[in-house]
PDB file of C-alpha atoms and ligand atoms in Angstrom:
ATOM      1  CA  MET A  20     112.448  97.272  44.215  1.00 45.00           C
ATOM      2  CA  PRO A  21     111.115 100.191  43.716  1.00 48.00           C
ATOM      3  CA  GLY A  22     110.165 100.754  40.674  1.00 44.00           C
ATOM      4  CA  ARG A  23     109.774  96.629  40.726  1.00 47.00           C
ATOM      5  CA  SER A  24     106.466  96.328  38.292  1.00 47.00           C
ATOM      6  CA  ARG A  25     107.289  98.974  36.177  1.00 58.00           C
ATOM      7  CA  HIS A  26     110.251  97.810  34.999  1.00 71.00           C
ATOM      8  CA  PRO A  27     109.772  93.680  34.104  1.00 85.00           C
ATOM      9  CA  GLY A  28     112.849  93.162  33.227  1.00 97.00           C
ATOM     10  CA  ALA A  29     113.999  91.837  29.294  1.00 98.00           C
ATOM     11  CA  GLU A  30     112.588  89.044  29.500  1.00 97.00           C
ATOM     12  CA  GLU A  31     109.272  89.403  28.466  1.00 97.00           C
ATOM     13  CA  PHE A  32     110.489  90.846  24.876  1.00 98.00           C
ATOM     14  CA  LEU A  33     112.722  88.780  23.931  1.00 98.00           C
ATOM     15  CA  PRO A  34     110.787  86.575  21.199  1.00 98.00           C
ATOM     16  CA  GLU A  35     110.450  83.534  20.111  1.00 97.00           C
ATOM     17  CA  SER A  36     113.196  82.937  17.379  1.00 97.00           C
ATOM     18  CA  ARG A  37     115.486  83.244  18.635  1.00 96.00           C
ATOM     19  CA  THR A  38     118.059  83.661  15.534  1.00 97.00           C
ATOM     20  CA  LEU A  39     120.280  86.687  15.849  1.00 98.00           C
ATOM     21  CA  SER A  40     118.773  88.675  14.121  1.00 97.00           C
ATOM     22  CA  ALA A  41     115.122  87.848  15.315  1.00 98.00           C
ATOM     23  CA  LEU A  42     117.072  88.871  19.324  1.00 98.00           C
ATOM     24  CA  ARG A  43     118.210  91.703  17.601  1.00 98.00           C
ATOM     25  CA  ASP A  44     114.458  92.652  15.765  1.00 98.00           C
ATOM     26  CA  ALA A  45     112.954  92.064  18.948  1.00 98.00           C
ATOM     27  CA  ALA A  46     116.181  94.877  21.805  1.00 98.00           C
ATOM     28  CA  ALA A  47     115.220  97.281  19.012  1.00 98.00           C
ATOM     29  CA  SER A  48     111.143  98.036  21.190  1.00 98.00           C
ATOM     30  CA  CYS A  49     112.621  96.879  24.402  1.00 98.00           C
ATOM     31  CA  GLN A  50     111.312  98.397  27.692  1.00 97.00           C
ATOM     32  CA  GLY A  51     111.994  96.216  30.062  1.00 98.00           C
ATOM     33  CA  CYS A  52     114.074  98.812  32.990  1.00 97.00           C
ATOM     34  CA  ASP A  53     113.362 102.264  32.262  1.00 97.00           C
ATOM     35  CA  LEU A  54     117.067 103.202  30.463  1.00 98.00           C
ATOM     36  CA  TYR A  55     115.471 102.747  26.832  1.00 97.00           C
ATOM     37  CA  ALA A  56     113.665 106.288  28.321  1.00 97.00           C
ATOM     38  CA  ASP A  57     116.563 108.632  26.982  1.00 96.00           C
ATOM     39  CA  ALA A  58     118.478 106.690  25.249  1.00 98.00           C
ATOM     40  CA  THR A  59     118.560 107.181  21.606  1.00 98.00           C
ATOM     41  CA  GLN A  60     118.272 102.954  20.749  1.00 98.00           C
ATOM     42  CA  THR A  61     119.345 100.049  21.455  1.00 98.00           C
ATOM     43  CA  VAL A  62     122.827  98.728  21.104  1.00 98.00           C
ATOM     44  CA  PHE A  63     122.024  95.277  20.506  1.00 98.00           C
ATOM     45  CA  GLY A  64     126.022  93.008  20.288  1.00 98.00           C
ATOM     46  CA  ALA A  65     127.375  92.757  16.565  1.00 98.00           C
ATOM     47  CA  GLY A  66     128.904  90.116  14.914  1.00 98.00           C
ATOM     48  CA  PRO A  67     128.638  86.564  13.347  1.00 98.00           C
ATOM     49  CA  ALA A  68     126.793  83.649  14.012  1.00 97.00           C
ATOM     50  CA  ARG A  69     129.615  80.998  13.630  1.00 97.00           C
ATOM     51  CA  ALA A  70     131.441  83.248  15.909  1.00 97.00           C
ATOM     52  CA  ARG A  71     134.033  81.558  18.255  1.00 96.00           C
ATOM     53  CA  LEU A  72     134.296  83.991  20.498  1.00 98.00           C
ATOM     54  CA  VAL A  73     132.075  86.818  22.891  1.00 98.00           C
ATOM     55  CA  LEU A  74     133.352  90.344  23.485  1.00 98.00           C
ATOM     56  CA  VAL A  75     131.355  91.295  26.822  1.00 98.00           C
ATOM     57  CA  GLY A  76     130.890  95.283  27.222  1.00 98.00           C
ATOM     58  CA  GLU A  77     129.696  96.829  30.365  1.00 98.00           C
ATOM     59  CA  GLN A  78     127.013  99.883  28.532  1.00 98.00           C
ATOM     60  CA  PRO A  79     127.180 101.268  24.806  1.00 98.00           C
ATOM     61  CA  GLY A  80     128.900 104.377  25.615  1.00 97.00           C
ATOM     62  CA  GLU A  81     127.818 108.381  23.150  1.00 96.00           C
ATOM     63  CA  VAL A  82     129.078 107.120  20.169  1.00 97.00           C
ATOM     64  CA  GLU A  83     127.389 104.272  20.243  1.00 98.00           C
ATOM     65  CA  ASP A  84     124.960 105.548  21.766  1.00 98.00           C
ATOM     66  CA  THR A  85     124.170 107.609  18.116  1.00 98.00           C
ATOM     67  CA  GLU A  86     125.406 104.904  15.978  1.00 98.00           C
ATOM     68  CA  GLY A  87     123.618 102.031  16.690  1.00 98.00           C
ATOM     69  CA  ALA A  88     126.933  99.260  17.314  1.00 98.00           C
ATOM     70  CA  PRO A  89     129.200  98.809  20.294  1.00 98.00           C
ATOM     71  CA  PHE A  90     132.610  99.747  20.669  1.00 98.00           C
ATOM     72  CA  VAL A  91     133.080 101.486  17.767  1.00 98.00           C
ATOM     73  CA  GLY A  92     133.809 105.507  20.143  1.00 97.00           C
ATOM     74  CA  PRO A  93     137.295 105.881  21.862  1.00 97.00           C
ATOM     75  CA  ALA A  94     137.054 102.319  23.931  1.00 98.00           C
ATOM     76  CA  GLY A  95     136.567 101.071  21.187  1.00 98.00           C
ATOM     77  CA  ARG A  96     139.536 101.866  19.153  1.00 98.00           C
ATOM     78  CA  VAL A  97     141.821 100.623  22.180  1.00 98.00           C
ATOM     79  CA  LEU A  98     140.139  97.355  21.792  1.00 98.00           C
ATOM     80  CA  GLU A  99     140.318  97.561  18.278  1.00 98.00           C
ATOM     81  CA  ARG A 100     144.065  98.020  18.576  1.00 98.00           C
ATOM     82  CA  ALA A 101     145.069  95.276  21.636  1.00 98.00           C
ATOM     83  CA  ARG A 102     142.583  92.894  19.054  1.00 98.00           C
ATOM     84  CA  ALA A 103     144.948  93.023  16.510  1.00 98.00           C
ATOM     85  CA  ASP A 104     148.546  93.255  18.435  1.00 98.00           C
ATOM     86  CA  ALA A 105     146.904  90.376  20.898  1.00 98.00           C
ATOM     87  CA  GLY A 106     146.157  87.953  17.394  1.00 98.00           C
ATOM     88  CA  LEU A 107     142.813  87.940  17.633  1.00 98.00           C
ATOM     89  CA  THR A 108     141.667  90.198  14.279  1.00 95.00           C
ATOM     90  CA  ASP A 109     141.333  86.386  12.382  1.00 95.00           C
ATOM     91  CA  ILE A 110     139.163  84.544  15.491  1.00 97.00           C
ATOM     92  CA  PRO A 111     135.206  85.315  14.842  1.00 97.00           C
ATOM     93  CA  THR A 112     134.416  87.343  17.407  1.00 98.00           C
ATOM     94  CA  TYR A 113     130.821  88.404  17.933  1.00 98.00           C
ATOM     95  CA  VAL A 114     131.428  92.193  20.333  1.00 98.00           C
ATOM     96  CA  THR A 115     128.463  92.644  23.233  1.00 98.00           C
ATOM     97  CA  ASN A 116     127.766  94.092  26.304  1.00 98.00           C
ATOM     98  CA  ALA A 117     125.835  93.424  29.731  1.00 98.00           C
ATOM     99  CA  VAL A 118     123.827  96.560  29.055  1.00 98.00           C
ATOM    100  CA  LYS A 119     121.655  97.427  25.819  1.00 98.00           C
ATOM    101  CA  HIS A 120     120.868 101.015  26.367  1.00 98.00           C
ATOM    102  CA  PHE A 121     123.210 103.397  27.296  1.00 98.00           C
ATOM    103  CA  HIS A 122     122.777 105.296  30.829  1.00 97.00           C
ATOM    104  CA  PHE A 123     123.401 108.941  31.334  1.00 97.00           C
ATOM    105  CA  ARG A 124     123.288 111.949  32.665  1.00 97.00           C
ATOM    106  CA  ARG A 125     122.714 115.656  31.450  1.00 96.00           C
ATOM    107  CA  GLN A 126     124.956 118.186  32.412  1.00 95.00           C
ATOM    108  CA  GLY A 127     124.736 121.237  29.842  1.00 94.00           C
ATOM    109  CA  LYS A 128     124.341 119.686  26.810  1.00 92.00           C
ATOM    110  CA  ARG A 129     126.950 117.049  27.023  1.00 95.00           C
ATOM    111  CA  ARG A 130     125.610 113.096  28.513  1.00 96.00           C
ATOM    112  CA  ILE A 131     127.932 111.646  31.213  1.00 96.00           C
ATOM    113  CA  HIS A 132     127.964 107.388  30.863  1.00 95.00           C
ATOM    114  CA  GLN A 133     127.311 106.599  34.437  1.00 96.00           C
ATOM    115  CA  THR A 134     128.360 103.447  35.711  1.00 96.00           C
ATOM    116  CA  PRO A 135     123.782 100.924  35.286  1.00 96.00           C
ATOM    117  CA  ARG A 136     123.101  99.983  38.419  1.00 96.00           C
ATOM    118  CA  ALA A 137     122.403  96.187  39.291  1.00 95.00           C
ATOM    119  CA  GLY A 138     118.828  96.648  38.482  1.00 96.00           C
ATOM    120  CA  HIS A 139     119.888  97.827  34.717  1.00 97.00           C
ATOM    121  CA  VAL A 140     121.977  94.895  34.964  1.00 97.00           C
ATOM    122  CA  SER A 141     119.763  92.002  35.571  1.00 96.00           C
ATOM    123  CA  ALA A 142     116.670  93.266  33.523  1.00 98.00           C
ATOM    124  CA  CYS A 143     119.452  93.590  30.602  1.00 98.00           C
ATOM    125  CA  ARG A 144     120.814  89.942  31.027  1.00 96.00           C
ATOM    126  CA  PRO A 145     117.823  87.905  28.883  1.00 97.00           C
ATOM    127  CA  TRP A 146     119.355  89.544  26.464  1.00 98.00           C
ATOM    128  CA  LEU A 147     123.044  88.730  26.625  1.00 97.00           C
ATOM    129  CA  ASP A 148     122.833  85.145  28.339  1.00 96.00           C
ATOM    130  CA  ALA A 149     119.690  84.660  24.767  1.00 97.00           C
ATOM    131  CA  GLU A 150     122.896  85.747  23.093  1.00 97.00           C
ATOM    132  CA  LEU A 151     125.623  83.640  24.833  1.00 96.00           C
ATOM    133  CA  GLU A 152     122.910  80.470  24.312  1.00 95.00           C
ATOM    134  CA  THR A 153     122.397  81.604  20.499  1.00 96.00           C
ATOM    135  CA  LEU A 154     126.134  82.027  19.704  1.00 96.00           C
ATOM    136  CA  HIS A 155     127.567  79.424  22.180  1.00 93.00           C
ATOM    137  CA  PRO A 156     131.326  80.769  21.561  1.00 95.00           C
ATOM    138  CA  ASP A 157     134.509  78.420  23.051  1.00 95.00           C
ATOM    139  CA  LEU A 158     135.376  81.316  24.942  1.00 97.00           C
ATOM    140  CA  VAL A 159     133.914  84.714  26.159  1.00 97.00           C
ATOM    141  CA  VAL A 160     135.969  87.234  27.943  1.00 98.00           C
ATOM    142  CA  CYS A 161     134.422  89.733  29.767  1.00 98.00           C
ATOM    143  CA  LEU A 162     136.266  93.540  29.911  1.00 98.00           C
ATOM    144  CA  GLY A 163     135.466  94.793  33.525  1.00 98.00           C
ATOM    145  CA  SER A 164     133.819  94.274  36.647  1.00 97.00           C
ATOM    146  CA  VAL A 165     129.952  95.109  34.878  1.00 97.00           C
ATOM    147  CA  ALA A 166     130.564  92.028  32.168  1.00 97.00           C
ATOM    148  CA  THR A 167     132.873  90.364  34.705  1.00 97.00           C
ATOM    149  CA  LYS A 168     129.892  90.562  37.172  1.00 96.00           C
ATOM    150  CA  ALA A 169     127.023  90.113  34.795  1.00 95.00           C
ATOM    151  CA  VAL A 170     128.630  87.195  34.295  1.00 95.00           C
ATOM    152  CA  LEU A 171     130.404  85.720  35.669  1.00 93.00           C
ATOM    153  CA  GLY A 172     128.389  87.099  39.866  1.00 93.00           C
ATOM    154  CA  ASN A 173     130.156  88.127  42.385  1.00 93.00           C
ATOM    155  CA  ASP A 174     133.273  85.729  42.998  1.00 93.00           C
ATOM    156  CA  VAL A 175     135.492  86.176  40.038  1.00 96.00           C
ATOM    157  CA  ARG A 176     137.243  89.679  40.602  1.00 97.00           C
ATOM    158  CA  VAL A 177     138.681  91.670  37.535  1.00 98.00           C
ATOM    159  CA  LEU A 178     141.778  92.414  39.377  1.00 97.00           C
ATOM    160  CA  ARG A 179     142.534  88.789  41.315  1.00 98.00           C
ATOM    161  CA  ASP A 180     141.834  86.818  38.256  1.00 98.00           C
ATOM    162  CA  ARG A 181     142.691  88.586  34.980  1.00 98.00           C
ATOM    163  CA  GLY A 182     144.331  87.292  31.777  1.00 98.00           C
ATOM    164  CA  THR A 183     144.005  83.275  33.261  1.00 98.00           C
ATOM    165  CA  ALA A 184     141.242  80.589  31.498  1.00 97.00           C
ATOM    166  CA  LEU A 185     138.073  80.128  34.709  1.00 97.00           C
ATOM    167  CA  GLU A 186     136.017  77.245  34.468  1.00 94.00           C
ATOM    168  CA  ARG A 187     132.983  78.153  35.536  1.00 92.00           C
ATOM    169  CA  ASP A 188     128.996  77.680  35.814  1.00 85.00           C
ATOM    170  CA  SER A 189     126.531  81.025  34.104  1.00 79.00           C
ATOM    171  CA  THR A 190     123.908  81.198  34.218  1.00 73.00           C
ATOM    172  CA  VAL A 191     124.136  80.435  30.004  1.00 73.00           C
ATOM    173  CA  GLY A 192     126.513  76.583  31.163  1.00 79.00           C
ATOM    174  CA  THR A 193     129.139  75.699  32.012  1.00 85.00           C
ATOM    175  CA  GLY A 194     132.228  77.866  29.697  1.00 92.00           C
ATOM    176  CA  THR A 195     135.404  78.912  29.232  1.00 96.00           C
ATOM    177  CA  PHE A 196     135.926  82.607  30.515  1.00 97.00           C
ATOM    178  CA  VAL A 197     138.883  85.268  30.182  1.00 98.00           C
ATOM    179  CA  VAL A 198     138.030  88.878  32.262  1.00 98.00           C
ATOM    180  CA  THR A 199     140.470  91.807  32.110  1.00 98.00           C
ATOM    181  CA  VAL A 200     139.511  95.610  32.611  1.00 98.00           C
ATOM    182  CA  HIS A 201     137.706  97.977  30.628  1.00 98.00           C
ATOM    183  CA  PRO A 202     139.697  99.042  27.474  1.00 98.00           C
ATOM    184  CA  SER A 203     137.930 102.918  27.905  1.00 97.00           C
ATOM    185  CA  SER A 204     139.944 102.141  32.012  1.00 97.00           C
ATOM    186  CA  ILE A 205     143.678 102.494  30.139  1.00 98.00           C
ATOM    187  CA  LEU A 206     142.604 106.190  28.440  1.00 96.00           C
ATOM    188  CA  ARG A 207     142.274 107.505  31.667  1.00 95.00           C
ATOM    189  CA  ALA A 208     145.541 105.097  33.194  1.00 95.00           C
ATOM    190  CA  GLY A 209     147.231 108.489  32.440  1.00 93.00           C
ATOM    191  CA  ALA A 210     151.291 108.365  33.265  1.00 95.00           C
ATOM    192  CA  ASP A 211     150.230 104.309  33.533  1.00 96.00           C
ATOM    193  CA  ARG A 212     148.849 104.511  29.890  1.00 97.00           C
ATOM    194  CA  ASP A 213     151.218 101.978  27.751  1.00 97.00           C
ATOM    195  CA  ALA A 214     151.289  99.616  31.179  1.00 98.00           C
ATOM    196  CA  ALA A 215     148.052  99.331  31.842  1.00 98.00           C
ATOM    197  CA  TYR A 216     147.356  99.060  27.477  1.00 98.00           C
ATOM    198  CA  ALA A 217     150.517  96.438  27.747  1.00 98.00           C
ATOM    199  CA  ALA A 218     149.079  93.938  30.268  1.00 98.00           C
ATOM    200  CA  PHE A 219     145.721  94.619  28.800  1.00 98.00           C
ATOM    201  CA  VAL A 220     147.278  93.499  25.621  1.00 98.00           C
ATOM    202  CA  ALA A 221     148.700  89.693  27.470  1.00 98.00           C
ATOM    203  CA  ASP A 222     144.820  88.916  28.767  1.00 98.00           C
ATOM    204  CA  LEU A 223     143.460  89.399  25.658  1.00 98.00           C
ATOM    205  CA  LYS A 224     146.397  86.774  24.316  1.00 98.00           C
ATOM    206  CA  VAL A 225     145.664  84.570  26.793  1.00 98.00           C
ATOM    207  CA  ALA A 226     141.692  84.928  25.024  1.00 98.00           C
ATOM    208  CA  ALA A 227     144.177  84.274  22.164  1.00 98.00           C
ATOM    209  CA  ALA A 228     145.715  81.416  23.038  1.00 97.00           C
ATOM    210  CA  LEU A 229     142.218  79.477  24.159  1.00 97.00           C
ATOM    211  CA  VAL A 230     141.018  80.134  20.445  1.00 95.00           C
ATOM    212  CA  SER A 231     143.436  79.615  18.160  1.00 87.00           C
TER     213      SER A 231
HETATM  214  N1  LIG B 320     131.964 100.869  26.165  1.00 58.06           N
HETATM  215  C1  LIG B 320     131.238  99.894  26.617  1.00 58.06           C
HETATM  216  O1  LIG B 320     131.789  98.914  27.830  1.00 58.06           O
HETATM  217  N2  LIG B 320     130.464  99.275  25.552  1.00 58.06           N
HETATM  218  C2  LIG B 320     130.704  99.950  24.251  1.00 58.06           C
HETATM  219  O2  LIG B 320     130.285  99.842  23.228  1.00 58.06           O
HETATM  220  C3  LIG B 320     131.386 101.005  24.548  1.00 58.06           C
HETATM  221  C4  LIG B 320     132.499 101.612  25.110  1.00 58.06           C
HETATM  222 FE1  LIG B 321     116.149  96.795  28.072  1.00 58.06          FE
HETATM  223 FE2  LIG B 321     118.054  96.073  28.767  1.00 58.06          FE
HETATM  224 FE3  LIG B 321     117.258  98.748  27.600  1.00 58.06          FE
HETATM  225 FE4  LIG B 321     117.200  98.254  29.044  1.00 58.06          FE
HETATM  226  S1  LIG B 321     119.015  98.620  28.898  1.00 58.06           S
HETATM  227  S2  LIG B 321     115.370  99.073  27.896  1.00 58.06           S
HETATM  228  S3  LIG B 321     116.363  95.367  30.045  1.00 58.06           S
HETATM  229  S4  LIG B 321     117.173  96.715  26.242  1.00 58.06           S
END
């Protein structure tokens, strides 16, 4: 695989201590793939160590890259509203991403989101695995296909398997998972936006029933 030797993956950057704060501190200087070079900063997961629910997104966007926290931009606003509408607001929740650096291309002054490549996802997976190992939540919700593939591999399909409890082996052991669409897909749904949003909330209600 070209570039493998230049980009060894996150493994060698993992700290000995696996507390969330030790992981976060170590991830700040990760150079496990090429994405660290152009992004502003590592955007690590956020939420309490007692979280019982983990939400996994794709990668930080423009706003997250600037602010250093996950889901604080437009997709985050959709997610926040949907969590409230699904009754998840009071469930201690940790929010993170499959890839911790923003992948983009420049177009003039703008930075345009690029889907992370499989190599980025696998390079970054030690961070996600470590977060899940440390938290061992009751439920993991994958938001969109990048997160779904990162956590559950190729056997689970978002549109086929969304909104139902899946018992699966993952890289961090057997657990319960729910997959659903990425909240940014609702922003792109045009005239179907209301239906797309309602379906997203319905999936999150399945998650709420599993952790309540
Ligand atoms: N999209 C994601 O997948 N994650 C974020 O943190 C923001 C937007
Ligand atoms: Fe490390 Fe992940 Fe950032 Fe790549 S995207 S440099 S593996 S934290």
